[in-house]
mmCIF file of C-alpha atoms in Angstrom:
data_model
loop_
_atom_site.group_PDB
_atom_site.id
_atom_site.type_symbol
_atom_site.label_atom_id
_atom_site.label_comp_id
_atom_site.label_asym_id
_atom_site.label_seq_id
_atom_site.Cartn_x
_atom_site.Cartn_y
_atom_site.Cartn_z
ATOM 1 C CA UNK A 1 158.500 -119.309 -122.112
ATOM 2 C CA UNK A 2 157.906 -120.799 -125.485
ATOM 3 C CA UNK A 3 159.540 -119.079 -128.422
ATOM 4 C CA UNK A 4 157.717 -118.517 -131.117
ATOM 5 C CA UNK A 5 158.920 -119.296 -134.888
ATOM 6 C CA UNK A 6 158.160 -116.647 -137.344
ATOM 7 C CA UNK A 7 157.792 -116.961 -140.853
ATOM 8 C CA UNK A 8 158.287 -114.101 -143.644
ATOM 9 C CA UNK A 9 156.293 -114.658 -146.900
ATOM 10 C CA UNK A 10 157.838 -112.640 -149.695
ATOM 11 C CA UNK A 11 155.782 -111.121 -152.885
ATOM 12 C CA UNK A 12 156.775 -109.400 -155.832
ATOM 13 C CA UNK A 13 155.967 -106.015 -155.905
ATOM 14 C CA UNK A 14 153.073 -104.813 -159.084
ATOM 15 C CA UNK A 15 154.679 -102.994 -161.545
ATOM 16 C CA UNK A 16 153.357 -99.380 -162.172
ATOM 17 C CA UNK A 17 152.800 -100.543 -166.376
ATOM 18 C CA UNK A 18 150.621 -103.314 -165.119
ATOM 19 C CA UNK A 19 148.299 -101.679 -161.922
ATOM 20 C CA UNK A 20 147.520 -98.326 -164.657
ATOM 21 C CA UNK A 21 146.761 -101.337 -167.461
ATOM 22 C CA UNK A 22 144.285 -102.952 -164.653
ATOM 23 C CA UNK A 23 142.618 -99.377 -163.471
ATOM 24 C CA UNK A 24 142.146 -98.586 -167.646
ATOM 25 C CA UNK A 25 140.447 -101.719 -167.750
ATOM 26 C CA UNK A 26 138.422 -101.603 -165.172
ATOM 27 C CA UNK A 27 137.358 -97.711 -166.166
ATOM 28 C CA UNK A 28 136.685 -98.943 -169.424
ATOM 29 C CA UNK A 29 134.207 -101.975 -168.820
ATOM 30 C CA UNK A 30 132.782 -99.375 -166.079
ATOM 31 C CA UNK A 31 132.453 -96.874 -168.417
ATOM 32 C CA UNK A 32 130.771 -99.438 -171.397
ATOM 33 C CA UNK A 33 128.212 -100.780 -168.691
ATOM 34 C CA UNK A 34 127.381 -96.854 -167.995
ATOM 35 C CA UNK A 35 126.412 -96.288 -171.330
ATOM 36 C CA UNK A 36 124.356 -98.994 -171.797
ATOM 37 C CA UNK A 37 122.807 -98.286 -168.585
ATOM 38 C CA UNK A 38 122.386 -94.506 -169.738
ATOM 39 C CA UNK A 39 119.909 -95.450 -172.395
ATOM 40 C CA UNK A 40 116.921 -96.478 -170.265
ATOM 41 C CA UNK A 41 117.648 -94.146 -167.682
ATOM 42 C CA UNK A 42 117.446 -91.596 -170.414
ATOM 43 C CA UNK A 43 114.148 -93.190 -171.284
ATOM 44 C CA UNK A 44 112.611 -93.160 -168.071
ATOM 45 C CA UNK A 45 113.436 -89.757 -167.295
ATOM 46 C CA UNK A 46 111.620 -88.410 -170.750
ATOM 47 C CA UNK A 47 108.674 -90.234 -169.394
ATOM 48 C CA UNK A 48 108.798 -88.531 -165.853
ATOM 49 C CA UNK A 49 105.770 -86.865 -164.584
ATOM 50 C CA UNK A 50 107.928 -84.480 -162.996
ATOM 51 C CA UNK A 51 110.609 -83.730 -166.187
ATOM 52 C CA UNK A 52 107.435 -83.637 -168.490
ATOM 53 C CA UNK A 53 105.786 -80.802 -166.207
ATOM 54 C CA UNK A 54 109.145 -78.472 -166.486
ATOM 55 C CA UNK A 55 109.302 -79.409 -170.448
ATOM 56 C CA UNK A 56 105.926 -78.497 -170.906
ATOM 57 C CA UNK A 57 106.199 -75.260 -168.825
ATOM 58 C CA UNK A 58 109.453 -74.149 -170.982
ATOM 59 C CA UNK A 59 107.414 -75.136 -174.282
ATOM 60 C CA UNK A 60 104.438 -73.074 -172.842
ATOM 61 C CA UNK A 61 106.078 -70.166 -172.223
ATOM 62 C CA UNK A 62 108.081 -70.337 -175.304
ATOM 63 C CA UNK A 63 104.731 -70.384 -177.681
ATOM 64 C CA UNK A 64 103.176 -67.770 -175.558
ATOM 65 C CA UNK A 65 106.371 -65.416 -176.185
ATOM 66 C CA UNK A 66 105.300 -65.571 -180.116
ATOM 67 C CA UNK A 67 109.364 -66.359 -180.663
ATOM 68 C CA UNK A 68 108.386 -70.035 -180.962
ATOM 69 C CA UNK A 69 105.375 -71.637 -182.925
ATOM 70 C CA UNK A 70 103.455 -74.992 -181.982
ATOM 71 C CA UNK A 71 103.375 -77.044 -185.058
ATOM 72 C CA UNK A 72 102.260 -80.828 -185.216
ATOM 73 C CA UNK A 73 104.010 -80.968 -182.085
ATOM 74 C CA UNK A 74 106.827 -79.561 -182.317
ATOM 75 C CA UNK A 75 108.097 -76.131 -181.493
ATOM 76 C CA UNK A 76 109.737 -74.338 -184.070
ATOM 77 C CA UNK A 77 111.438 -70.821 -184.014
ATOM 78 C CA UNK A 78 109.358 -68.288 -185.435
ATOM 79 C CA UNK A 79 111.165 -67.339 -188.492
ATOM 80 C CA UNK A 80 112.289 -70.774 -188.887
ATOM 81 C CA UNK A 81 108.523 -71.819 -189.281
ATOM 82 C CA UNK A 82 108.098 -68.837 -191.968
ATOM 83 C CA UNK A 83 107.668 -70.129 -195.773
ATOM 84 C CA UNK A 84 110.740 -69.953 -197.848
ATOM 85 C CA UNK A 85 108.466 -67.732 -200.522
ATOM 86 C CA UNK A 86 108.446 -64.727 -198.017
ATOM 87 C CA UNK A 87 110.070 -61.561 -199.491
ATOM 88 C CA UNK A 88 112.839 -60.390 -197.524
ATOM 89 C CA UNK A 89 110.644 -56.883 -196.710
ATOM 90 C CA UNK A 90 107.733 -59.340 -195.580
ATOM 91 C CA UNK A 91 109.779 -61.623 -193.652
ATOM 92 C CA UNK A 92 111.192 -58.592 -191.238
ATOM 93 C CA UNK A 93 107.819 -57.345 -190.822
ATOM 94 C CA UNK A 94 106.866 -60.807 -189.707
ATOM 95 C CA UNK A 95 109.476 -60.603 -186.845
ATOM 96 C CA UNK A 96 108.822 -57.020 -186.288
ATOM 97 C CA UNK A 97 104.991 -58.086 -185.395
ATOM 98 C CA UNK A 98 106.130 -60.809 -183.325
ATOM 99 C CA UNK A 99 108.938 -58.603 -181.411
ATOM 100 C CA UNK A 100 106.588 -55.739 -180.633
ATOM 101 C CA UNK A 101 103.551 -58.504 -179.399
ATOM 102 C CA UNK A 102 106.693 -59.781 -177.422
ATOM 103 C CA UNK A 103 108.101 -56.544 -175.741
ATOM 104 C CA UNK A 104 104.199 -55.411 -174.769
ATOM 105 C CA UNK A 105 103.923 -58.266 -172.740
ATOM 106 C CA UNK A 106 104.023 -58.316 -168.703
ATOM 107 C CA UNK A 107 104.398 -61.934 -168.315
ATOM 108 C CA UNK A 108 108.116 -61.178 -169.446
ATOM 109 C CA UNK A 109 108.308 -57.471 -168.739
ATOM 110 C CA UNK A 110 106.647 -57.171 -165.867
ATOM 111 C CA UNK A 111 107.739 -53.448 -164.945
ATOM 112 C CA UNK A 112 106.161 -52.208 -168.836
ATOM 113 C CA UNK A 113 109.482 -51.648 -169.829
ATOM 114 C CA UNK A 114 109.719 -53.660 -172.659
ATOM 115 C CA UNK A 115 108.263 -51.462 -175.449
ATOM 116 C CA UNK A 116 110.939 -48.719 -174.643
ATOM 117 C CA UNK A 117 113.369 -50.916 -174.546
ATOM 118 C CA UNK A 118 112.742 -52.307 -178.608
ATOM 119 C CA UNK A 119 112.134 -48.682 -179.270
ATOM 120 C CA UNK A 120 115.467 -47.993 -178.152
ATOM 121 C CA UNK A 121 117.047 -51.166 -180.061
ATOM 122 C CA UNK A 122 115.792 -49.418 -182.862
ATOM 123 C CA UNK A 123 116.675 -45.861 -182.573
ATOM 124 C CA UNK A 124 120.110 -47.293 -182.125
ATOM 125 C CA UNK A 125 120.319 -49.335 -185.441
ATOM 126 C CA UNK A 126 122.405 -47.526 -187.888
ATOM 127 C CA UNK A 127 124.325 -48.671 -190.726
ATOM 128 C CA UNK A 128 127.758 -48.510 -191.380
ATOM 129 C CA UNK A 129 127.882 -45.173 -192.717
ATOM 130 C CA UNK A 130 126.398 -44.343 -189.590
ATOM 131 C CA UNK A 131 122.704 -43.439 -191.297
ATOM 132 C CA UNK A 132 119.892 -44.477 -189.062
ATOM 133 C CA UNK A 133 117.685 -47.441 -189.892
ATOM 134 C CA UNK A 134 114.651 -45.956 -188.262
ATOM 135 C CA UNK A 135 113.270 -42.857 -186.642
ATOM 136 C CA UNK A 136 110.547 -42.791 -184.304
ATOM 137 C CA UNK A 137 110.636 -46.214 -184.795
ATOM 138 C CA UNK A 138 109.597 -46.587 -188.296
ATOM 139 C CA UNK A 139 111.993 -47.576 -191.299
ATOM 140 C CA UNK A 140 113.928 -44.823 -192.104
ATOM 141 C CA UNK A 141 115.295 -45.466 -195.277
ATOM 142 C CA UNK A 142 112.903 -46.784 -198.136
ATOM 143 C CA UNK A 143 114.759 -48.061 -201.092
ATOM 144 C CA UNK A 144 114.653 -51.661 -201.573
ATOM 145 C CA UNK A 145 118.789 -51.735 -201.764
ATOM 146 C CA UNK A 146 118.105 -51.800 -197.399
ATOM 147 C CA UNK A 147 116.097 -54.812 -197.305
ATOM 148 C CA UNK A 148 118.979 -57.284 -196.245
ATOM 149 C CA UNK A 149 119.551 -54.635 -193.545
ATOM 150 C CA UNK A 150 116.820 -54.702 -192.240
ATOM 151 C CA UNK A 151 116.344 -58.490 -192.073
ATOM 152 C CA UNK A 152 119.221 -58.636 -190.111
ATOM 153 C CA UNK A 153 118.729 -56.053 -187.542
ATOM 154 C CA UNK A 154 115.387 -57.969 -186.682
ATOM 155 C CA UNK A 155 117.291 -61.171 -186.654
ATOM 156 C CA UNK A 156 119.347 -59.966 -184.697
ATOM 157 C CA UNK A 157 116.970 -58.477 -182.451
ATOM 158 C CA UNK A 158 115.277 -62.047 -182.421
ATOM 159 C CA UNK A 159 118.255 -63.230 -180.612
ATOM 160 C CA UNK A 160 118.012 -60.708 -178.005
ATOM 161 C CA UNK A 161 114.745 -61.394 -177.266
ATOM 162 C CA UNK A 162 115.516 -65.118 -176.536
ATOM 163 C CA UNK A 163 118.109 -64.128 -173.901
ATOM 164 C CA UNK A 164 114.580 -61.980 -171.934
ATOM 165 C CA UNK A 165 112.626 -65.278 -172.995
ATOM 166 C CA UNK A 166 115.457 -67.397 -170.868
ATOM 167 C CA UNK A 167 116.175 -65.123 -167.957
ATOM 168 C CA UNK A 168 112.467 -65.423 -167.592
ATOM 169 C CA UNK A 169 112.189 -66.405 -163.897
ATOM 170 C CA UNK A 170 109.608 -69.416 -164.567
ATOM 171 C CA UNK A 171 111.237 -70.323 -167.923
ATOM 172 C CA UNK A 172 115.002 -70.514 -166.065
ATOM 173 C CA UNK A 173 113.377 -72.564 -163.277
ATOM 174 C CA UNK A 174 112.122 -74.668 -165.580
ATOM 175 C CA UNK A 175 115.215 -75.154 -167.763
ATOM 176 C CA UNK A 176 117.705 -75.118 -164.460
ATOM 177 C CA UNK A 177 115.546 -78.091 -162.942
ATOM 178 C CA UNK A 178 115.646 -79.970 -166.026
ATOM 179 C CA UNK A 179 119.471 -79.534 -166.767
ATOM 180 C CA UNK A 180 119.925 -80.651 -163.159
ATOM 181 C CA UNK A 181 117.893 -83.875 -163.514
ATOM 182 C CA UNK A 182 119.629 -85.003 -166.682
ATOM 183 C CA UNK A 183 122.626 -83.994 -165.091
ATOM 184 C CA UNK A 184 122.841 -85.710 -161.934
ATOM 185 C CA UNK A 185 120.918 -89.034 -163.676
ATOM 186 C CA UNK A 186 123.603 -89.037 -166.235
ATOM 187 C CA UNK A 187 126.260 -88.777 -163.190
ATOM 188 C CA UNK A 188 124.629 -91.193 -160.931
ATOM 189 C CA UNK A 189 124.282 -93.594 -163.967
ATOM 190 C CA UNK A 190 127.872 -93.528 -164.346
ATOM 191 C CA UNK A 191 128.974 -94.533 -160.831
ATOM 192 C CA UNK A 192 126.671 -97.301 -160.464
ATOM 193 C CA UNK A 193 129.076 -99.877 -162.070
ATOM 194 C CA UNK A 194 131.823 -98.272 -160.148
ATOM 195 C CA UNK A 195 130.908 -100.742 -156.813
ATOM 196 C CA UNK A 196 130.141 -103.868 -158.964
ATOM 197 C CA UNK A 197 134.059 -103.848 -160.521
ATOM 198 C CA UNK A 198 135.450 -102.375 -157.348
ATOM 199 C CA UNK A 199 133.572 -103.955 -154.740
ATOM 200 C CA UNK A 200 131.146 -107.048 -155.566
ATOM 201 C CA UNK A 201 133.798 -108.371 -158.273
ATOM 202 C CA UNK A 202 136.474 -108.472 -155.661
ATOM 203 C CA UNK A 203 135.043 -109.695 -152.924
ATOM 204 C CA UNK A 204 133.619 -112.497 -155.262
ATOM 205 C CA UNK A 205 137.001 -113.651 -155.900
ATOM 206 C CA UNK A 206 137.910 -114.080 -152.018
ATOM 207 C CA UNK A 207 141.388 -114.244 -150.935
ATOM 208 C CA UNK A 208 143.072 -112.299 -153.808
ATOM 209 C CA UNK A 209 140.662 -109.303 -153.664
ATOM 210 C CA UNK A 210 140.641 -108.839 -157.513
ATOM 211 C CA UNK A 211 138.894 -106.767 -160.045
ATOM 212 C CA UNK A 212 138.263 -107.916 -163.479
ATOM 213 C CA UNK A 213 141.302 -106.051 -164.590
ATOM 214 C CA UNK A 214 144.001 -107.534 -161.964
ATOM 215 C CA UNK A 215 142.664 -110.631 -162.843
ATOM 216 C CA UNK A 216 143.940 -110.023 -166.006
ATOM 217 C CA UNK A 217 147.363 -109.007 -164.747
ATOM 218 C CA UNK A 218 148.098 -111.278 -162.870
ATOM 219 C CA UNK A 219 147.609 -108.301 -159.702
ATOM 220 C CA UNK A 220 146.047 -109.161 -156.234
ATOM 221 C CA UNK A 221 145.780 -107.390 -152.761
ATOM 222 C CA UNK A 222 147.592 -107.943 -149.829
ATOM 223 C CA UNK A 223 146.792 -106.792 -146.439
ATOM 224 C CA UNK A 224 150.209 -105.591 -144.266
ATOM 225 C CA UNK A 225 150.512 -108.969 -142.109
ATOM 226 C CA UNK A 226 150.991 -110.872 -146.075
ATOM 227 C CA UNK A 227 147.898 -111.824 -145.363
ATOM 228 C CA UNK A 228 144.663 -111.437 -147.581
ATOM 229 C CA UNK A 229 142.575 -108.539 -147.101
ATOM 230 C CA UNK A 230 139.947 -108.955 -144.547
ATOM 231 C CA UNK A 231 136.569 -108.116 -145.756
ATOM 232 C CA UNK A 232 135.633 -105.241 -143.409
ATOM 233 C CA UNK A 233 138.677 -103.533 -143.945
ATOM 234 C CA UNK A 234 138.521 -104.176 -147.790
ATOM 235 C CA UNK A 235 134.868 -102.773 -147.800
ATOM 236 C CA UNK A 236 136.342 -99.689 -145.793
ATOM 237 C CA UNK A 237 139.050 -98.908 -148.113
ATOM 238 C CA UNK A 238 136.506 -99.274 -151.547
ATOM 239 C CA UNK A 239 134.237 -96.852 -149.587
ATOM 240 C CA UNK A 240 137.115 -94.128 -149.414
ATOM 241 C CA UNK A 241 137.912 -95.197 -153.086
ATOM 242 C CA UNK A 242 134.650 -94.103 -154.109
ATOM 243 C CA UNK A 243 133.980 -91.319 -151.860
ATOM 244 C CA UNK A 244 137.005 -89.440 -151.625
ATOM 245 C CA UNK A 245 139.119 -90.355 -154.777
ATOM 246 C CA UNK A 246 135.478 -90.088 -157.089
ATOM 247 C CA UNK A 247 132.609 -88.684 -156.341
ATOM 248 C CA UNK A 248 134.847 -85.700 -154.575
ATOM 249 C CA UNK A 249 137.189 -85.518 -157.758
ATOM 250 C CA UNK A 250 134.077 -84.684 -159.175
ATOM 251 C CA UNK A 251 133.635 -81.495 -157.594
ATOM 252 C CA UNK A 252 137.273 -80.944 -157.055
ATOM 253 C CA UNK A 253 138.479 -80.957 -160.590
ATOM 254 C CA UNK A 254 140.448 -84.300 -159.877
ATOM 255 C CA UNK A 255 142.817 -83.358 -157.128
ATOM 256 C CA UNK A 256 142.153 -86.700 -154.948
ATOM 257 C CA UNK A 257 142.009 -88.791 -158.134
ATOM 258 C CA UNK A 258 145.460 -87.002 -159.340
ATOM 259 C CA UNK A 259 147.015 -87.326 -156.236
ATOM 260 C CA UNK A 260 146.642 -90.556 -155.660
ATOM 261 C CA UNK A 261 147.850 -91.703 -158.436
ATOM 262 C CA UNK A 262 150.745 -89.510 -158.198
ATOM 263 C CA UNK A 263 151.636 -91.531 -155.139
ATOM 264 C CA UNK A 264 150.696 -94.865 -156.678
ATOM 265 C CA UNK A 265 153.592 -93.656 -159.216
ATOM 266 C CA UNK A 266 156.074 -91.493 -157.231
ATOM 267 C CA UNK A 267 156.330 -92.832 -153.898
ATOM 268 C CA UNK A 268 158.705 -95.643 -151.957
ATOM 269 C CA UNK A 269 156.239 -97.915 -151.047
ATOM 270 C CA UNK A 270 153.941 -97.455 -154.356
ATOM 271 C CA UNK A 271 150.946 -97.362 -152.663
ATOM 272 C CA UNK A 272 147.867 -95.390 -153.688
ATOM 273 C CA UNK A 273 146.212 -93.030 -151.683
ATOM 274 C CA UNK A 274 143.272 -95.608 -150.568
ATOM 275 C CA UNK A 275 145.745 -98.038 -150.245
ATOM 276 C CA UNK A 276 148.161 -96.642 -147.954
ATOM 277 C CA UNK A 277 145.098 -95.201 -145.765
ATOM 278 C CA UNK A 278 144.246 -98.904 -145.438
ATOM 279 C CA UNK A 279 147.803 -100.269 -145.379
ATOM 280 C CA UNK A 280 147.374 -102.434 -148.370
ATOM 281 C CA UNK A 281 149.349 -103.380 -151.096
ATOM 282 C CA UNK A 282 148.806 -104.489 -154.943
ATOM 283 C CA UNK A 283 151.638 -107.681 -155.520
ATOM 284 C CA UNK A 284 152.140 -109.689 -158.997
ATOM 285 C CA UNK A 285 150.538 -112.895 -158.210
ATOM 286 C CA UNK A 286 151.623 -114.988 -161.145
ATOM 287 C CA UNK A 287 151.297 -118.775 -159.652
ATOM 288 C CA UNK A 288 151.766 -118.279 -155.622
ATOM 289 C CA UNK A 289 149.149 -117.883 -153.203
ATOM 290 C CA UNK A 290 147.575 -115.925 -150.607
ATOM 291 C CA UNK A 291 146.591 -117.098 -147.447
ATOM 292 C CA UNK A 292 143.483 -116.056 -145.973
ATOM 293 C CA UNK A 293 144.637 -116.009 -142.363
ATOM 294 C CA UNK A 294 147.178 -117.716 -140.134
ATOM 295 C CA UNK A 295 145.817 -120.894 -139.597
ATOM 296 C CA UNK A 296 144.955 -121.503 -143.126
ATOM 297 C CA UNK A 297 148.940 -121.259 -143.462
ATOM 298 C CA UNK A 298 149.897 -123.247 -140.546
ATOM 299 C CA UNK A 299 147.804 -125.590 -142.448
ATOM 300 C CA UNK A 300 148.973 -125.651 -145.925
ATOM 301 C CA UNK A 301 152.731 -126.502 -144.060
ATOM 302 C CA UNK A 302 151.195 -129.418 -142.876
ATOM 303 C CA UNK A 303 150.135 -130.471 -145.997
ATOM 304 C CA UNK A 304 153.881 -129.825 -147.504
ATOM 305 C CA UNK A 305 156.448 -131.653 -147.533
ATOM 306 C CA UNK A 306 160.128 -130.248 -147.345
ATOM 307 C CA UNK A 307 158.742 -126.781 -145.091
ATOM 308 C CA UNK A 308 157.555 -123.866 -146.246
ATOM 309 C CA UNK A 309 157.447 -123.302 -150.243
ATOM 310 C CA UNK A 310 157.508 -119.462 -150.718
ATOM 311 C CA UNK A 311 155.500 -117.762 -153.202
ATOM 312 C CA UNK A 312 158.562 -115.954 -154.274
ATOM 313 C CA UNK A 313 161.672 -114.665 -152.873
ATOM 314 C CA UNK A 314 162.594 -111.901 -155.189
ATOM 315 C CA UNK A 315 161.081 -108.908 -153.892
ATOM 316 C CA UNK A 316 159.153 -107.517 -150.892
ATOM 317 C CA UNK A 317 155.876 -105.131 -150.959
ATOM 318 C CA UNK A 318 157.828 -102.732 -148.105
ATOM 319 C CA UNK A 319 161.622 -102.808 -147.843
ATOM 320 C CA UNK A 320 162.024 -103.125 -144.014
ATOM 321 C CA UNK A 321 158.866 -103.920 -143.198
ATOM 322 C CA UNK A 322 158.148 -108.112 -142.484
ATOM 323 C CA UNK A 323 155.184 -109.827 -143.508
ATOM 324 C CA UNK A 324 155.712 -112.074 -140.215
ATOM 325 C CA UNK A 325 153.538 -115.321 -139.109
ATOM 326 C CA UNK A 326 153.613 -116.237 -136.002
ATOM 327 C CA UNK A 327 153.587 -120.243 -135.265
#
């Protein structure tokens, strides 16, 4: 039986300083091309049939509560839309109209509760020295001296009333749906450029596997044989990138994200998470090679002279574990 000759190709191993200086890079030109991305997705959205239906429903509902006021298209809070000349005494019994029409009104208190309820506000006002602002509902105590008092009980009553206005079941529908949209657009907008500088970058480059930022440093990707990665498995290992070490940080509060990293950091080999799932590794390519498969080698020793030039013999990506070729 013929014996075969085996050949061990030795890398250096990537330096933590250099892979995290890669990874920021790569975030940040991910990050850039998000924003700018952002903007027209931003656009498109405020244009959208279906977020202009829920916008229009909350500003409906709004101006029919009397707490907001259509004016040359724009809503404005009720007392903010009040002129400035107002008297204190007339500006409360503005928002006093406006809080009684609100209270009387079943689209928002639909079990006619609502009246008793800003009664009940009111018999409750007191001032500090524990007189009552009103009795029976009426102002209680006449002398001008109680105006700012007054102004600020219905003010603050005017904030109450928003939180009925909100928990309004059509009104929260309205505003959940639309934080949702935004929300998930704005997400989803984000993660597009995650697959062009982890994925389509990389496998543009071929043998070395790089992203943008490894390019820069010098980094590549080796599979275990010392070989570069194959594209199936290289695909396979971006996909559980993305997957598990994003999009489920995401909902995990970063635990896939931190851990791998902690392993990229901590552990003997230095792999990441994806990595060692996938039995990769990240080397410092400065001015070797990788070899897309066996016979590629075989054939760059043919074209050598002297045998086989290694890329360089200071370090391996395992310690007992050989990168072998078998001739």
């Amino acid at each position: 039986m013929e014996k075969k000759q085996t050949h061990e190709l030795f890398y250096e191993r990537a330096s933590s300083g250099k892979r995290l200086s890669a990874l920021l890079f790569d975030a940040f030109v991910a990050f850039l091309l998000g924003f700018v991305l952002l903007v027209p997705v931003l656009f498109l959205l405020s244009s959208s049939p279906f977020v202009q239906e829920r916008i229009e429903e909350r500003e409906r509902l709004s101006v029919q509560s009397g707490l907001y006021v259509s004016r040359e298209g724009e809503v404005l809070r009720f007392p903010e839309s009040l002129s400035e000349d107002l008297s204190t005494d007339s500006i409360s019994d503005a928002i006093d109209d406006v809080l009684t029409s609100f209270y009387a009104m079943e689209e928002f208190f639909p079990d006619g509760d609502g009246s008793d309820l800003y009664l009940g506000y009111k018999d409750e006002a007191c001032l500090p020295s524990g007189e009552k602002l009103f009795v029976d509902g009426e102002r209680n105590l006449k002398n001008d001296d109680y105006d700012k008092d007054y102004q600020g009980f219905y003010e603050e009553s005017y904030e109450v009333a928003l939180g009925y206005l909100m928990n309004n079941p059509a009104y929260a529908k309205a505003t959940r749906e639309t934080i949702w949209i935004y929300t998930f657009s704005a997400i989803g907008t984000f993660l597009v450029p995650f697959p062009i500088f982890f994925l389509v970058i990389p496998l543009a480059f071929g043998k070395t596997k790089q992203t943008l930022g490894m390019k820069m440093t010098r980094l590549a990707l080796l599979s275990a044989d010392g070989l570069s990665v194959p594209a199936g498995k290289f695909i396979g290992r971006f996909l559980f990138l993305f997957l598990v070490e994003v999009v489920l940080s995401l909902a995990t509060f970063l635990i896939p994200l931190a851990v791998s990293l902690g392993m990229m950091l901590l552990s003997k080999s230095h792999q990441s998470l994806h990595d060692y799932v996938f039995n990769t590794y990240c080397i410092y390519l400065d001015k070797g090679t990788i070899y897309r498969d066996k016979a590629e080698y075989r054939l760059s020793l043919k074209e050598k002279e002297g045998g086989i030039t290694l890329e360089d013999s200071r370090y391996k990506p395992v310690s007992g574990v050989d990168h072998d070729i078998q001739s």
